[in-house]
Coordinates of C-alpha atoms in Angstrom, one line a residue:
A1202 CA -9.4 3.7 -31.9
H1203 CA -10.1 7.4 -31.3
M1204 CA -13.5 6.6 -29.8
A1205 CA -12.1 3.8 -27.7
A1206 CA -9.4 6.1 -26.3
K1207 CA -12.1 8.7 -25.5
R1208 CA -14.3 6.2 -23.6
K1209 CA -11.2 5.0 -21.7
N1210 CA -10.4 8.6 -20.7
E1211 CA -14.0 9.2 -19.6
E1212 CA -14.0 6.0 -17.5
S1213 CA -10.7 7.0 -15.9
R1214 CA -12.1 10.4 -14.9
E1215 CA -15.2 8.7 -13.4
V1216 CA -13.0 6.3 -11.3
S1217 CA -10.9 9.3 -10.2
D1218 CA -13.9 11.3 -9.2
T1219 CA -15.3 8.3 -7.3
R1220 CA -12.1 7.9 -5.3
E1221 CA -12.1 11.6 -4.5
N1222 CA -15.7 11.6 -3.4
Y1223 CA -15.0 8.5 -1.2
K1224 CA -12.2 10.4 0.5
K1225 CA -14.3 13.6 1.0
K1226 CA -17.8 12.4 1.7
S1227 CA -19.3 9.9 4.1
S1228 CA -22.6 9.7 5.9
N1229 CA -21.2 7.5 8.7
G1230 CA -18.1 6.0 10.1
V1231 CA -14.5 7.0 9.4
V1232 CA -13.1 8.4 6.2
V1233 CA -9.6 7.6 5.1
G1234 CA -7.6 10.5 3.7
G1235 CA -8.7 13.2 6.1
D1236 CA -6.5 16.2 7.1
F1237 CA -6.1 16.1 10.9
A1238 CA -4.2 19.4 11.0
R1239 CA -7.2 21.1 9.3
F1240 CA -9.5 19.3 11.7
V1241 CA -7.7 20.6 14.8
A1242 CA -7.5 24.1 13.3
E1243 CA -11.1 24.4 12.2
Q1244 CA -12.9 22.2 14.8
Q1245 CA -15.6 21.7 12.2
Q1246 CA -19.1 20.8 13.3
K1247 CA -20.9 17.7 11.9
D1248 CA -23.9 18.3 9.8
T1249 CA -26.0 15.5 11.4
S1250 CA -27.1 15.2 15.0
K1251 CA -26.2 12.2 17.1
E1252 CA -29.7 10.8 16.8
E1253 CA -29.6 10.9 13.0
H1254 CA -26.1 9.4 13.0
L1255 CA -27.2 6.4 15.1
S1256 CA -30.4 6.0 13.0
S1257 CA -28.4 5.8 9.8
L1258 CA -26.1 3.3 11.4
N1259 CA -29.0 1.1 12.3
E1260 CA -30.2 1.1 8.7
L1261 CA -27.0 -0.3 7.4
Q1262 CA -27.2 -4.0 6.5
P1263 CA -24.2 -6.4 6.7
T1264 CA -22.3 -6.6 3.5
P1265 CA -22.8 -10.0 1.7
Y1266 CA -19.8 -12.3 2.2
S1267 CA -19.6 -12.8 -1.6
Q1268 CA -18.9 -9.0 -2.0
L1269 CA -16.3 -9.1 0.8
A1270 CA -14.6 -11.9 -1.0
K1271 CA -13.9 -9.6 -4.0
L1272 CA -11.9 -7.2 -1.8
D1273 CA -9.1 -9.6 -0.9
E1274 CA -7.6 -12.8 -2.4
G1275 CA -7.4 -14.4 1.1
M1276 CA -11.1 -13.7 1.7
N1277 CA -11.9 -15.1 -1.8
R1278 CA -10.1 -18.3 -1.0
C1279 CA -12.0 -18.6 2.3
F1280 CA -15.3 -17.9 0.5
R1281 CA -14.6 -20.7 -2.0
A1282 CA -13.6 -23.1 0.8
N1283 CA -16.8 -22.2 2.7
R1284 CA -19.0 -23.0 -0.3
K1285 CA -17.4 -26.5 -0.5
R1286 CA -17.9 -27.0 3.2
S1287 CA -21.5 -26.1 2.8
R1288 CA -22.0 -28.6 0.1
D1289 CA -20.3 -31.3 2.1
A1290 CA -22.5 -30.4 5.2
Q1291 CA -25.7 -30.7 3.2
T1292 CA -24.6 -34.1 2.0
L1293 CA -24.0 -35.2 5.5
L1294 CA -27.4 -33.9 6.7
K1295 CA -29.1 -35.9 4.0
R1296 CA -27.3 -39.0 5.1
A1297 CA -28.2 -38.4 8.7
K1298 CA -31.9 -38.2 7.8
K1299 CA -31.7 -41.6 6.3
L1300 CA -29.8 -43.2 9.1
K1301 CA -31.9 -41.7 11.9
E1302 CA -29.2 -42.5 14.5
V1303 CA -28.7 -40.1 17.5
K1304 CA -24.9 -40.9 17.6
F1305 CA -24.5 -39.9 14.0
F1306 CA -26.4 -36.6 14.6
N1307 CA -24.3 -35.9 17.7
R1308 CA -21.1 -36.4 15.8
L1309 CA -22.4 -34.0 13.1
I1310 CA -23.4 -31.3 15.7
R1311 CA -20.0 -31.7 17.3
D1312 CA -18.0 -31.4 14.1
F1313 CA -20.1 -28.5 12.8
G1314 CA -19.6 -26.7 16.0
N1315 CA -15.8 -27.3 16.1
D1316 CA -15.7 -26.0 12.5
K1317 CA -17.8 -23.0 13.5
Q1318 CA -20.5 -24.0 11.1
F1319 CA -23.1 -22.8 13.5
G1320 CA -26.1 -22.8 11.1
F1321 CA -25.5 -26.4 10.2
A1322 CA -25.2 -27.5 13.8
E1323 CA -28.5 -25.8 14.5
E1324 CA -30.1 -27.5 11.5
A1325 CA -28.8 -31.0 12.5
F1326 CA -30.3 -30.5 16.0
R1327 CA -33.6 -29.4 14.5
I1328 CA -33.8 -32.4 12.1
L1329 CA -32.9 -34.8 14.9
E1330 CA -35.7 -33.5 17.2
K1331 CA -38.4 -32.3 14.7
E1332 CA -38.1 -34.4 11.6
C1333 CA -36.7 -37.7 12.9
N1334 CA -38.6 -37.5 16.2
I1335 CA -35.6 -38.6 18.2
E1336 CA -35.1 -37.2 21.7
P1337 CA -31.8 -35.3 22.0
N1338 CA -29.5 -36.6 24.7
A1339 CA -26.9 -34.9 26.9
Y1340 CA -24.3 -35.1 24.1
S1341 CA -26.7 -33.5 21.6
Y1342 CA -27.3 -30.5 23.9
T1343 CA -23.7 -30.2 25.0
N1344 CA -22.4 -30.2 21.4
L1345 CA -25.0 -27.6 20.3
L1346 CA -24.1 -25.5 23.3
N1347 CA -20.4 -25.7 22.3
A1348 CA -21.3 -24.6 18.8
C1349 CA -23.1 -21.5 20.1
V1350 CA -20.2 -20.6 22.4
R1351 CA -17.6 -21.0 19.7
V1352 CA -19.2 -18.3 17.6
G1353 CA -20.1 -16.0 20.4
E1354 CA -23.9 -16.6 20.3
L1355 CA -24.5 -16.3 24.1
K1356 CA -28.2 -15.6 23.9
R1357 CA -28.8 -18.8 21.9
A1358 CA -26.4 -20.7 24.3
R1359 CA -28.5 -19.6 27.2
E1360 CA -31.6 -20.9 25.5
V1361 CA -30.0 -24.3 24.8
F1362 CA -28.8 -24.6 28.4
Q1363 CA -32.3 -23.8 29.8
K1364 CA -34.0 -26.1 27.3
M1365 CA -31.7 -28.9 28.4
E1366 CA -32.5 -28.3 32.1
R1367 CA -36.2 -28.2 31.3
D1368 CA -36.7 -31.0 28.6
C1369 CA -33.8 -33.4 28.8
D1370 CA -33.9 -36.4 31.1
E1371 CA -30.1 -36.1 31.5
K1372 CA -29.3 -32.9 33.4
P1373 CA -26.2 -30.8 32.5
N1374 CA -23.0 -32.5 33.5
E1375 CA -19.6 -30.9 34.3
V1376 CA -18.7 -30.6 30.6
T1377 CA -22.0 -28.9 29.8
C1378 CA -21.7 -26.4 32.7
T1379 CA -18.0 -25.7 31.8
V1380 CA -19.0 -24.9 28.2
F1381 CA -21.7 -22.5 29.3
I1382 CA -19.3 -20.9 31.8
K1383 CA -16.9 -20.3 29.0
G1384 CA -19.6 -18.5 27.0
L1385 CA -20.5 -16.3 30.0
C1386 CA -16.9 -15.4 30.7
E1387 CA -16.1 -14.6 27.1
E1388 CA -18.9 -12.0 27.2
G1389 CA -17.5 -10.5 30.4
L1390 CA -20.2 -12.0 32.7
I1391 CA -17.7 -13.5 35.1
D1392 CA -19.8 -12.8 38.2
E1393 CA -22.7 -14.9 36.7
A1394 CA -20.2 -17.7 35.8
L1395 CA -18.9 -17.6 39.4
E1396 CA -22.4 -18.0 40.8
L1397 CA -22.8 -21.2 38.7
V1398 CA -19.5 -22.5 39.9
K1399 CA -20.5 -21.9 43.5
D1400 CA -23.5 -24.1 43.0
M1401 CA -21.2 -26.8 41.5
V1402 CA -18.7 -26.5 44.4
R1403 CA -21.0 -26.2 47.3
G1404 CA -23.2 -29.2 46.6
S1405 CA -26.3 -28.0 44.8
A1406 CA -28.3 -31.2 44.1
S1407 CA -29.0 -30.2 40.5
R1408 CA -25.4 -29.4 39.7
P1409 CA -22.4 -31.7 38.9
R1410 CA -19.0 -31.2 40.7
A1411 CA -16.6 -28.7 39.2
N1412 CA -13.3 -30.0 37.8
V1413 CA -10.0 -28.2 37.2
R1414 CA -11.0 -27.3 33.6
T1415 CA -14.1 -25.5 35.0
F1416 CA -11.8 -23.3 37.1
S1417 CA -9.1 -22.7 34.5
T1418 CA -11.9 -21.6 32.1
I1419 CA -12.8 -18.7 34.5
L1420 CA -9.2 -17.9 35.3
R1421 CA -8.3 -17.7 31.6
N1422 CA -11.0 -15.0 31.1
C1423 CA -9.9 -13.2 34.3
V1424 CA -6.7 -12.6 32.4
R1425 CA -8.6 -11.3 29.4
Y1426 CA -10.5 -8.8 31.5
R1427 CA -7.7 -8.1 34.0
D1428 CA -10.1 -9.2 36.8
V1429 CA -7.9 -9.9 39.8
H1430 CA -10.8 -10.0 42.3
S1431 CA -12.6 -12.8 40.3
A1432 CA -9.3 -14.7 39.8
E1433 CA -8.7 -14.7 43.6
A1434 CA -12.3 -15.7 44.2
T1435 CA -12.0 -18.6 41.8
F1436 CA -8.8 -19.9 43.5
S1437 CA -10.6 -19.7 46.8
L1438 CA -13.5 -21.8 45.4
M1439 CA -11.0 -24.3 44.0
R1440 CA -9.4 -24.8 47.4
E1441 CA -12.8 -25.8 48.8
C1442 CA -12.7 -28.8 46.5
F1443 CA -10.6 -31.5 48.2
D1444 CA -10.6 -33.5 45.0
V1445 CA -9.4 -30.7 42.6
L1446 CA -5.8 -29.6 42.5
P1447 CA -4.8 -26.4 40.6
D1448 CA -2.7 -27.2 37.6
A1449 CA 0.1 -25.1 36.1
A1450 CA -2.3 -23.2 33.8
C1451 CA -4.4 -22.1 36.8
Y1452 CA -1.3 -20.6 38.5
E1453 CA -0.2 -19.1 35.2
Y1454 CA -3.5 -17.3 34.7
L1455 CA -3.5 -16.0 38.3
S1456 CA 0.0 -14.6 37.9
K1457 CA -0.8 -13.0 34.6
S1458 CA -3.9 -11.4 36.2
Y1459 CA -1.6 -9.8 38.8
A1460 CA 0.9 -8.8 36.1
S1461 CA -1.8 -7.1 34.0
R1462 CA -2.4 -4.8 37.0
L1463 CA 1.4 -4.2 37.4
D1464 CA 1.5 -6.1 40.7
V1465 CA 4.9 -7.7 40.3
E1466 CA 5.1 -8.9 43.9
K1467 CA 2.0 -11.0 43.8
A1468 CA 2.7 -12.2 40.2
E1469 CA 6.1 -13.5 41.3
K1470 CA 4.8 -15.0 44.5
T1471 CA 2.2 -17.0 42.6
L1472 CA 4.8 -18.5 40.3
N1473 CA 7.0 -19.3 43.3
E1474 CA 4.1 -21.1 44.9
L1475 CA 3.6 -23.0 41.6
E1476 CA 7.1 -24.5 41.8
L1477 CA 6.1 -26.2 45.2
Q1478 CA 3.0 -27.9 43.8
Q1479 CA 2.5 -31.4 42.5
D1480 CA -0.1 -32.9 40.2
E1481 CA -2.4 -35.8 41.1
N1482 CA 0.4 -38.3 40.1
G1483 CA 3.0 -36.7 42.4
K1484 CA 4.9 -35.0 39.6
V1485 CA 6.3 -31.5 40.4
L1486 CA 4.6 -28.7 38.3
N1487 CA 6.7 -26.5 36.1
I1488 CA 6.3 -22.8 35.5
P1489 CA 5.3 -22.2 31.8
A1490 CA 7.8 -20.0 29.9
S1491 CA 5.0 -17.7 28.8
A1492 CA 4.2 -16.9 32.5
L1493 CA 7.8 -16.1 33.2
A1494 CA 8.0 -13.8 30.1
S1495 CA 5.0 -11.9 31.2
L1496 CA 6.5 -11.4 34.7
A1497 CA 9.8 -10.3 33.2
G1498 CA 8.2 -7.8 30.9
V1499 CA 6.2 -6.1 33.7
A1500 CA 9.0 -6.2 36.2
A1501 CA 11.5 -4.6 33.8
T1502 CA 9.0 -1.9 32.9
V1503 CA 8.3 -0.8 36.5
G1504 CA 12.0 -0.9 37.4
K1505 CA 12.2 -4.1 39.4
V1506 CA 15.3 -5.3 37.6
D1507 CA 16.3 -8.1 40.0
V1508 CA 12.9 -9.7 39.6
A1509 CA 13.1 -9.3 35.8
K1510 CA 16.5 -10.9 35.6
R1511 CA 15.4 -13.9 37.7
A1512 CA 12.4 -14.4 35.5
I1513 CA 14.5 -14.1 32.3
A1514 CA 16.9 -16.8 33.5
K1515 CA 14.1 -19.2 34.4
C1516 CA 12.2 -18.4 31.2
R1517 CA 15.2 -19.3 29.0
E1518 CA 15.6 -22.6 30.8
R1519 CA 11.9 -23.5 30.7
A1520 CA 11.5 -22.4 27.0
D1521 CA 14.4 -24.6 25.9
E1522 CA 12.9 -27.5 27.8
E1523 CA 9.4 -26.9 26.3
Q1524 CA 10.9 -26.8 22.8
R1525 CA 12.8 -30.1 23.4
N1526 CA 9.6 -31.7 24.8
A1527 CA 7.6 -30.5 21.8
E1528 CA 10.1 -31.8 19.3
Q1529 CA 10.1 -35.2 21.1
F1530 CA 6.3 -35.4 21.2
S1531 CA 6.2 -34.6 17.5
S1532 CA 8.8 -37.2 16.7
N1533 CA 6.9 -39.8 18.7
A1534 CA 3.7 -38.9 17.0
N1535 CA 5.3 -39.3 13.5
S1536 CA 6.9 -42.6 14.5
S1537 CA 3.6 -44.0 15.8
S1538 CA 1.7 -42.9 12.7
E1539 CA 4.2 -44.5 10.4
K1540 CA 4.2 -47.7 12.4
D1541 CA 0.4 -47.9 12.2
R1542 CA 0.4 -47.3 8.5
S1543 CA 3.0 -50.0 7.9
N1544 CA 0.8 -52.5 9.9
N1545 CA -2.4 -51.3 8.2
Q1546 CA -3.8 -50.2 11.5
K1547 CA -5.7 -47.1 12.4
P1548 CA -3.7 -44.2 13.9
N1549 CA -3.1 -44.5 17.6
D1550 CA -5.6 -42.4 19.6
D1551 CA -3.7 -42.5 22.9
S1552 CA -4.8 -39.2 24.6
T1553 CA -1.6 -39.0 26.7
T1554 CA 0.4 -38.4 23.5
P1555 CA 0.0 -34.8 22.1
S1556 CA -0.8 -34.6 18.4
K1557 CA 1.6 -33.0 16.0
S1558 CA -0.5 -29.8 15.9
V1559 CA -0.5 -29.5 19.7
S1560 CA 3.2 -30.1 19.8
N1561 CA 3.7 -27.3 17.2
F1562 CA 1.6 -25.0 19.4
F1563 CA 3.7 -25.6 22.4
K1564 CA 6.8 -25.1 20.4
A1565 CA 5.6 -21.8 18.9
R1566 CA 4.5 -20.6 22.4
A1567 CA 8.0 -21.3 23.7
S1568 CA 9.5 -19.5 20.8
D1569 CA 7.3 -16.4 21.4
A1570 CA 8.4 -16.4 25.0
L1571 CA 12.1 -16.4 24.0
R1572 CA 11.5 -13.6 21.4
E1573 CA 9.9 -11.5 24.1
I1574 CA 12.8 -12.2 26.5
V1575 CA 15.2 -10.9 23.9
E1576 CA 13.3 -7.6 23.6
I1577 CA 13.2 -7.2 27.4
E1578 CA 17.0 -7.9 27.6
A1579 CA 17.6 -5.3 25.0
F1580 CA 15.5 -2.8 27.0
L1581 CA 17.5 -3.5 30.2
S1582 CA 20.9 -3.4 28.5
S1583 CA 20.2 -0.3 26.5
D1584 CA 22.6 2.7 27.0
D1585 CA 19.6 5.0 27.0
D1586 CA 18.8 5.1 30.7
V1587 CA 16.3 8.0 30.1
I1588 CA 13.8 5.6 28.5
R1589 CA 14.0 3.2 31.4
Q1590 CA 13.5 6.0 34.0
E1591 CA 10.6 7.4 32.0
A1592 CA 9.0 4.0 31.6
K1593 CA 9.2 3.4 35.4
Q1594 CA 7.8 6.9 36.2
R1595 CA 4.9 6.6 33.7
A1596 CA 4.0 3.1 35.0
E1597 CA 4.2 4.2 38.7
A1598 CA 2.4 7.5 38.1
F1599 CA -0.5 6.3 36.1
G1600 CA -0.9 2.5 35.7
V1601 CA -3.0 0.9 33.1
D1602 CA -6.3 2.3 34.3
E1603 CA -5.2 5.9 34.9
T1604 CA -3.1 6.6 31.9
D1605 CA -4.5 8.8 29.2
D1606 CA -2.8 6.6 26.6
I1607 CA -5.7 4.1 27.0
V1608 CA -9.4 4.7 26.5
F1609 CA -11.7 1.9 27.7
V1610 CA -14.5 2.5 25.2
H1611 CA -16.4 -0.7 26.1
K1612 CA -17.0 0.7 29.6
Q1613 CA -18.6 3.9 28.3
R1614 CA -22.4 3.7 28.7
E1615 CA -23.4 6.4 26.3
L1616 CA -22.1 7.9 23.0
A1617 CA -19.8 10.8 23.8
E1618 CA -21.0 14.2 22.8
T1619 CA -19.5 15.6 19.5
P1620 CA -17.5 18.4 21.3
A1621 CA -16.1 15.9 23.7
I1622 CA -14.9 13.6 20.9
E1623 CA -13.3 16.6 19.1
K1624 CA -11.7 17.7 22.3
F1625 CA -10.3 14.2 22.9
W1626 CA -8.8 14.1 19.4
A1627 CA -7.3 17.6 19.7
S1628 CA -5.7 16.7 23.1
R1629 CA -3.9 13.8 21.4
Y1630 CA -1.9 16.4 19.5
E1631 CA -1.7 19.3 22.0
R1632 CA 0.0 17.1 24.6
K1633 CA 2.8 16.4 22.0
G1634 CA 3.0 20.1 21.0
K1635 CA 2.7 19.0 17.3
A1636 CA -0.2 20.5 15.3
F1637 CA 0.7 18.9 11.9
M1638 CA 1.0 15.1 12.3
K1639 CA -0.7 12.3 10.4
A1640 CA -3.3 10.2 12.2
K1641 CA -3.2 6.4 11.6
L1642 CA -5.3 3.6 13.0
E1643 CA -4.8 -0.1 13.3
V1644 CA -7.9 -2.2 13.9
C1645 CA -7.4 -5.4 15.9
S1646 CA -3.9 -4.6 17.2
G1647 CA -3.5 -7.9 19.1
H1648 CA -0.4 -8.0 21.3
G1649 CA 0.8 -4.8 19.8
D1650 CA 4.1 -5.8 18.1
W1651 CA 3.2 -4.3 14.8
I1652 CA 1.7 -1.0 16.0
T1653 CA 4.4 -0.3 18.6
S1654 CA 7.1 -0.9 16.0
R1655 CA 5.4 1.6 13.7
C1656 CA 5.1 4.1 16.5
A1657 CA 8.9 3.9 17.2
K1658 CA 9.6 4.5 13.5
E1659 CA 7.2 7.5 13.1
K1660 CA 7.6 9.3 16.5
E1661 CA 7.9 12.7 14.9
T1662 CA 5.4 12.4 12.1
T1663 CA 2.4 10.2 13.1
E1664 CA 0.0 9.9 16.0
W1665 CA -1.1 6.2 16.1
F1666 CA -4.3 4.8 17.4
G1667 CA -5.0 1.1 18.0
I1668 CA -8.3 -0.7 18.6
E1669 CA -8.3 -4.0 20.5
M1670 CA -11.2 -5.7 22.3
R1671 CA -9.2 -7.6 24.9
E1672 CA -8.1 -5.6 28.0
N1673 CA -5.0 -7.7 28.7
R1674 CA -3.7 -7.2 25.1
V1675 CA -4.3 -3.4 25.4
A1676 CA -2.3 -3.4 28.7
L1677 CA 0.5 -5.5 27.1
T1678 CA 0.6 -3.1 24.1
W1679 CA 0.9 -0.1 26.5
I1680 CA 3.7 -1.8 28.5
K1681 CA 5.6 -2.4 25.2
S1682 CA 5.2 1.2 24.2
L1683 CA 6.7 2.3 27.5
R1684 CA 9.8 0.1 26.9
L1685 CA 10.2 1.5 23.5
G1686 CA 9.9 5.1 24.8
V1687 CA 7.1 6.1 22.4
R1688 CA 4.5 8.7 23.2
N1689 CA 2.6 8.8 20.0
L1690 CA 0.2 5.8 20.7
T1691 CA -3.4 5.8 22.0
M1692 CA -5.2 2.5 22.5
L1693 CA -9.0 2.2 22.3
C1694 CA -10.3 -0.9 24.2
G1695 CA -13.5 -2.3 22.8
L1696 CA -15.2 -3.7 19.7
A1697 CA -14.1 -2.1 16.5
H1698 CA -17.5 -0.8 15.4
E1699 CA -18.2 0.6 18.9
C1700 CA -14.8 2.4 19.1
M1701 CA -15.1 3.9 15.7
R1702 CA -18.6 5.1 16.3
K1703 CA -18.0 6.5 19.8
Q1704 CA -14.5 7.8 19.7
I1705 CA -13.4 8.6 16.1
P1706 CA -15.0 11.6 14.2
N1707 CA -15.3 11.7 10.4
E1708 CA -12.4 12.8 8.2
V1709 CA -9.6 12.7 10.8
L1710 CA -7.6 9.6 9.7
D1711 CA -5.0 9.5 7.0
E1712 CA -4.6 5.7 7.0
I1713 CA -6.4 2.6 8.4
Y1714 CA -4.8 -0.8 8.7
V1715 CA -6.7 -4.1 9.3
N1716 CA -3.8 -6.6 9.3
F1717 CA -6.1 -9.5 10.4
P1718 CA -9.5 -9.1 8.6
D1719 CA -11.0 -12.2 10.0
P1720 CA -14.1 -13.3 8.1
P1721 CA -17.4 -13.8 10.0
E1722 CA -17.3 -16.8 12.3
W1723 CA -20.4 -18.2 10.6
N1724 CA -22.5 -17.3 7.6
G1725 CA -25.1 -14.9 8.9
S1726 CA -23.2 -13.9 12.1
A1727 CA -23.7 -10.4 13.4
N1728 CA -20.2 -10.5 14.7
C1729 CA -18.6 -9.3 11.5
L1730 CA -15.7 -6.8 11.4
V1731 CA -15.6 -5.9 7.7
D1732 CA -19.2 -4.9 6.7
G1733 CA -21.2 -2.0 5.4
A1734 CA -21.1 -0.1 8.7
F1735 CA -17.3 -0.5 8.9
F1736 CA -16.8 1.0 5.4
G1737 CA -19.6 3.6 5.8

């Protein structure tokens, strides 16, 4: 018993030493447990040069997914589920080899792509073409292209698109082109996507005609990148198509693009124009509640109270209607399903009736709009007029692109010099006049609800930093911080690894939060958040 106790004490000391070493030593990346006050006071110099730092980063290999699964129970469940999916996929591929039917292969590629099993989608296409000697058709290429885009493999998507143009008897149709446009836009290549749309609109012989989904795909990503110029160009192209009418989503995206630039006047004007439009069946279009909530939030922040109140009133009306419609759709779907089962029939596949999951999505979106409206109303009705005046002044003086509360890391071409990074971090504290505050980081801050609430609770004790890749979400988070009156938040816009490498020195953070540690989109993907470089 004495020896066992002695071994246990030795093991405890080893674990304790390991934890301390982890806090104090790191060759790359960010270390949790650092003392920022000491960092500001000492302005310590790093031991390695920038070149050595980048070289060591390149040598890091992605952490095996099986090891990541040991870190978190949710990841572990996902890992086990993925193993089962892999076994099922292998069984389906064996069956496809025996059947040798292009339709069956196309369904497999489609389903693998929709399930983000990119490797299996690639393997199904290879077996179809190389082992079964069957010529892939337009559906084969389009489904594989969609699989590439869904996991962010633009380079491979471009290869598939070019191969289809070169080798396939059937040229890319409007669905194929729209999928490829989506891939380009999601990588920020909106100008290239627009050139392809111009070919589709202006009658290039090798291109199909664009449809409303083609345009809404670009507009949705204009919101993501706050690209008003491209959004306006897209609308102009759409008006050249006599057979394409903008739907409510197109107007919503254009309005949100203006709102992300704090242009309240154009955002409201776009939604007012939407109310005058009709669809192809002559039905009047309705403004989505989410668009009205976006307008109300920006208008309230910049001090245009009348616009905000009008948007709030309309938003409540539309959100209530959307929720009622969603509940009705869900009820109809359930009734139809029960009727089919009682008659021993297959479920009704009527595309005009939304599925239960789609109905739940619309219901949740309406609920989110109402929740945001409540927050905006609280801001407008607050007794503290100082916060409203300060929010207006900060929004008018700086705007999203000029404020020092946001750093657009993804637009930086080179790695910042070490002194510049240290100066940036020191400035975060000097502007507050507080030399002894904790530094905390949230990776993937999304719409900013969690991090802004923490900023409000820890105004005097913590300087918060958030990393988010989407520009519109960064802008939304900043606007929320203005309404809460917080000044202890800095947003870094870009990919997590890039932001941490370029902008965050070693040993400066006390805590790091990753509230949504999404697993890799496919096994073997380079787009992995939690890997060796992240922990290094």
